[in-house]
XYZ file of C-alpha atoms in Angstrom:
279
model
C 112.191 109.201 121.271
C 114.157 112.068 122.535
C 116.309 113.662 120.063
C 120.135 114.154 121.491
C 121.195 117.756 121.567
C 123.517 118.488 118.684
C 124.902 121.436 116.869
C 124.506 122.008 113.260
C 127.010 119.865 111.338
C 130.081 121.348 108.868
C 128.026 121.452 105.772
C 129.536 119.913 102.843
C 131.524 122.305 99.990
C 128.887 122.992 96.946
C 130.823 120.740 94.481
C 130.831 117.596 96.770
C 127.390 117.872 97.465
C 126.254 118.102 93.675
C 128.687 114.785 93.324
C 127.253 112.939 96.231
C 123.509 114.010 94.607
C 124.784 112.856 91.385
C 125.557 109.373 92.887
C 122.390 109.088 94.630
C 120.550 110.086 91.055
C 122.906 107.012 89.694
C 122.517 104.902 92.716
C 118.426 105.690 92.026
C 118.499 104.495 88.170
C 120.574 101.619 88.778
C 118.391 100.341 91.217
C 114.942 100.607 89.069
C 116.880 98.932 85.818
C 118.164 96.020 88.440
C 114.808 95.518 89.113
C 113.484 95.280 86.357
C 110.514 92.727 87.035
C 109.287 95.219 88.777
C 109.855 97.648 86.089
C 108.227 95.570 83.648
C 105.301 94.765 85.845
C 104.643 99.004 85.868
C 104.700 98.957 82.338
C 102.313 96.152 82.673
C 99.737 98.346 84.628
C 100.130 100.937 82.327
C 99.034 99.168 79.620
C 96.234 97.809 80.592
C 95.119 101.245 82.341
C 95.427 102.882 79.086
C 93.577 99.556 77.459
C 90.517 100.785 79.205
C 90.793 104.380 78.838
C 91.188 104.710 75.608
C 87.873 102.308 74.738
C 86.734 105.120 77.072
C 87.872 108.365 75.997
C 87.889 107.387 72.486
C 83.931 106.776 72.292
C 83.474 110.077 74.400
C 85.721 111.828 71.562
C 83.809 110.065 68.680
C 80.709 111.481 69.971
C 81.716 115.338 68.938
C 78.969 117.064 70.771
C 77.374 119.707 69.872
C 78.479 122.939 71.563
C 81.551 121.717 73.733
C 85.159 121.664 73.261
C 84.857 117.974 72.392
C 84.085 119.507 68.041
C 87.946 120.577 68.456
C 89.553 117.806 69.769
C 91.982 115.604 66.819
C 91.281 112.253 66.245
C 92.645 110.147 69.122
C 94.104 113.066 70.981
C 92.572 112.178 74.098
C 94.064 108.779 74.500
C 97.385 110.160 73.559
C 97.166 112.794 76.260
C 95.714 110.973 78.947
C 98.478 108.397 78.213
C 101.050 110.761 78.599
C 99.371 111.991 82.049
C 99.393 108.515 83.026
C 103.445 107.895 81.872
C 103.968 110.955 84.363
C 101.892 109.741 87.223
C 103.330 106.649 87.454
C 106.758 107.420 87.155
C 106.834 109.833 90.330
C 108.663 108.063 92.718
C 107.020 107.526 96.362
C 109.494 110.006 98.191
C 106.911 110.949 101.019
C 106.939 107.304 102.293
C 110.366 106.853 102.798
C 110.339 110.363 104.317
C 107.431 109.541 106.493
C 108.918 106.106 107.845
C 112.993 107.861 108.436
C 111.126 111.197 110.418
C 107.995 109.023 112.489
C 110.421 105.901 113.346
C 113.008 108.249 114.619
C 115.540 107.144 111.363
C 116.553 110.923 110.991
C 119.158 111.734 113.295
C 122.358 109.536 112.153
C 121.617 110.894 108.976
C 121.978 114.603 110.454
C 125.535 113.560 111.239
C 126.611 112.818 108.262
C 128.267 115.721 106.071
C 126.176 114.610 102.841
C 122.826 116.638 103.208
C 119.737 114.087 103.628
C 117.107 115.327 102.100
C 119.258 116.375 98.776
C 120.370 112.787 98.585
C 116.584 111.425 99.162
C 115.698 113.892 96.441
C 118.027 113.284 94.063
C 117.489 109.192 94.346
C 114.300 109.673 94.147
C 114.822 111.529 90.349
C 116.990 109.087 89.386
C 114.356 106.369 90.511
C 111.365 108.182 88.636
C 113.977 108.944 85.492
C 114.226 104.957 85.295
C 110.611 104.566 85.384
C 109.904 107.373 82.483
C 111.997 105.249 80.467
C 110.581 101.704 80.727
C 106.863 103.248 80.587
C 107.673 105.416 78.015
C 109.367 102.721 75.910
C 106.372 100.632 76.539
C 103.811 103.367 75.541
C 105.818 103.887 72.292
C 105.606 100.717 71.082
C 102.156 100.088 72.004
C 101.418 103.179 70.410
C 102.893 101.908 67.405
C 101.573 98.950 67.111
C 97.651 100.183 67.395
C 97.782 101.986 63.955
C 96.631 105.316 65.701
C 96.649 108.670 64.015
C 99.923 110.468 65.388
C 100.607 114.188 65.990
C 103.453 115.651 64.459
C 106.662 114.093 65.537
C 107.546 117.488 67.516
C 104.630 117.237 69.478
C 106.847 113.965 71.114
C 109.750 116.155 71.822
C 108.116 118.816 73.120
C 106.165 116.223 75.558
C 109.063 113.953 76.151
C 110.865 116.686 77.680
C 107.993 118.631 79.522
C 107.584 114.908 80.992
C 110.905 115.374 82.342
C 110.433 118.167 84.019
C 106.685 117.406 85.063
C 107.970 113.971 87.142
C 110.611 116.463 89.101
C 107.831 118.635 90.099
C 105.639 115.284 90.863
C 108.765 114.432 93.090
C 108.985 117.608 94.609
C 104.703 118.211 95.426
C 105.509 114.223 97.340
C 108.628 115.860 98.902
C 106.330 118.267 100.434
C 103.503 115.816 101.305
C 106.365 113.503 103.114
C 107.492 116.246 105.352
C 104.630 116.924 107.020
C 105.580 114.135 108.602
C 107.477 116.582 111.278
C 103.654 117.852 112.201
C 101.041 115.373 111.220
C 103.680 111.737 111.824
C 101.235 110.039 109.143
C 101.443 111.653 105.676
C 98.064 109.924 104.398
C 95.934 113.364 104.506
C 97.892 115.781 103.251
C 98.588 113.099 100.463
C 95.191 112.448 99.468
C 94.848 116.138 98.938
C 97.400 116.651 96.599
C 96.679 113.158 94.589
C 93.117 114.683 94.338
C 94.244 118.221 93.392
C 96.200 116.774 90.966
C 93.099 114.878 89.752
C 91.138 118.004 89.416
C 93.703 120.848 88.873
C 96.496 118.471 86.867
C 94.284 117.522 84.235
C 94.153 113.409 85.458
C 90.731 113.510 85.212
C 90.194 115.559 82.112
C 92.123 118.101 80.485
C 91.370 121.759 82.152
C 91.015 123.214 78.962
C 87.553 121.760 79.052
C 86.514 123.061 82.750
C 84.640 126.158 82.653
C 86.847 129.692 82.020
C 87.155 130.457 85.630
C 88.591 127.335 86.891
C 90.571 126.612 83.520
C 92.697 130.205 84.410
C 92.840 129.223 88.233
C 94.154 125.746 87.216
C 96.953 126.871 84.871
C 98.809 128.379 86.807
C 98.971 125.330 89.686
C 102.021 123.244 90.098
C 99.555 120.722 89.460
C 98.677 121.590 85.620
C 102.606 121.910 85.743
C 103.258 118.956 86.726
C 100.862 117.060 84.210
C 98.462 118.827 81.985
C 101.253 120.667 80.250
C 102.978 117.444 78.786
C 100.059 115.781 77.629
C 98.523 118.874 76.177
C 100.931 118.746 73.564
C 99.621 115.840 72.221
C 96.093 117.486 71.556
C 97.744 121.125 70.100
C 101.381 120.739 69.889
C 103.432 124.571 69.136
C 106.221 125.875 69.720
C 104.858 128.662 72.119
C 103.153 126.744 74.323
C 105.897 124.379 74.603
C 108.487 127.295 75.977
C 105.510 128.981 78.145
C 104.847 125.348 79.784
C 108.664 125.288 80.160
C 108.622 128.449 82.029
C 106.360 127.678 83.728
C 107.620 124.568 84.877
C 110.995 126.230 85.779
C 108.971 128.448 88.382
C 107.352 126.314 90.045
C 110.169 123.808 90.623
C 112.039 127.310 92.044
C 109.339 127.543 94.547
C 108.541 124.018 95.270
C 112.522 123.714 96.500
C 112.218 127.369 98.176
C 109.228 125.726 99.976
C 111.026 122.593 100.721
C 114.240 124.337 101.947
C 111.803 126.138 104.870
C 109.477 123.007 105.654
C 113.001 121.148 106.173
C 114.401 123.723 107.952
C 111.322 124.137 109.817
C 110.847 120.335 110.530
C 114.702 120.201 111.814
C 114.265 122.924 114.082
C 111.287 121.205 115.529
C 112.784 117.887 116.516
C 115.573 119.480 117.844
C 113.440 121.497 120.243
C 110.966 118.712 120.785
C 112.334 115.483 119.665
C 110.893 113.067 117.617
């Protein structure tokens, strides 16, 4: 379809926009809460996923091998940190679909009309949508966790990774921001998400903390928004401090600078684009 030619709308005054964002945040953890079957049924998954990794992980831990990282490890600190990995992970909100379907199915332009930005509203439901899900996982997860009798960090390490976890499922929405607006270029967003799901596998720590890849690719895979996005919560459950908690912070804070930098061009880019082209 054609786009129609249009001028750039009137954009809306700073403090209007960061209402109408607010709403749509509201609007987004409303709706997961109303649907709470659905909710409940994620919590579900997640408990049976971490059922069968910790039988996993925890006989690969109890095995202590002999020159690896595995000696250092606490007792049951790889279930805890792959189960806050997996309380990230599936809390991130599918943003890139709803992008994908609104930009391929020609959806987009009414909402270009409109003097409440698009994207910032799509964003900003889509936090409040993941924030809902962090809290009925992460309720779950707590009292499963009490219930199996397991040896606990200290009860800072919780803090620190409750609100790294924050933080790491804004960056999660932000990396599927990305992947759904390559929708302007590619119409079907499947690729380009299948390589950030599997860099986040590799470099994100899904697959195994990066503290136990080799030197080289534990340095290279610090510094991703990938490790920010997961490694850094659940790490605190295998050597909670202080210090690491404010450098993962920082770090954290950097990256969701540039991932919105980056998004701000790629939208700009995409708009430009359809304008010229249509969609």
């Amino acid at each position: 379809m054609r786009s129609t030619t249009q001028t750039a709308r009137a954009e809306a005054p700073a403090g209007a926009a960061l209402a109408a964002a607010f709403s749509a945040f509201a609007l987004g953890l409303r709706r997961n809460f109303a649907n709470w079957p659905i909710l409940m049924g994620r919590a579900l998954f997640y408990l049976v996923a971490m059922a069968v990794l910790s039988g996993l992980w925890d006989k690969v831990a109890a095995q202590r091998l002999a020159g690896t990282l595995a000696t250092t490890l606490p007792s049951g600190g790889l279930t805890l940190y792959f189960g806050t990995t997996e309380w990230i992970a599936l809390s991130v909100a599918a943003i890139h679909l709803r992008l994908e379907d609104d930009i391929r199915l020609g959806l987009l332009e009414p909402h270009l009309l409109r003097p409440k930005s698009y994207l910032l509203q799509k964003i900003a439901e889509s936090f409040g949508d993941s924030f809902g899900r962090l809290i009925g996982i992460g309720t779950a997860a707590l009292v499963a966790l009490a219930l199996s009798g397991r040896a606990l960090p200290p009860p800072a390490a919780f803090g620190y990774a409750a609100i790294l976890g924050v933080f790491a499922t804004m960056i999660g929405v932000l990396l599927f921001t990305v992947v759904g607006l390559a929708a302007f270029w590619v119409r079907r967003v499947l690729p380009p998400y299948l390589i950030v799901q599997k860099a986040t596998f590799l470099l994100g720590g899904l697959f195994a903390p990066i503290t136990l890849y080799p030197g080289w690719l534990y340095r290279w895979a610090a510094v991703t928004p990938f490790a920010a996005n997961l490694f850094v919560a659940g790490n605190q459950m295998i050597a909670p401090s202080a210090a690491a908690f404010a450098a993962s912070l920082a770090l954290q804070l950097i990256w969701l600078a540039l991932l919105s930098g980056l998004i701000a061009l790629l939208w700009h880019a995409g708009l430009k684009k359809i304008l010229r082209e249509g969609l």
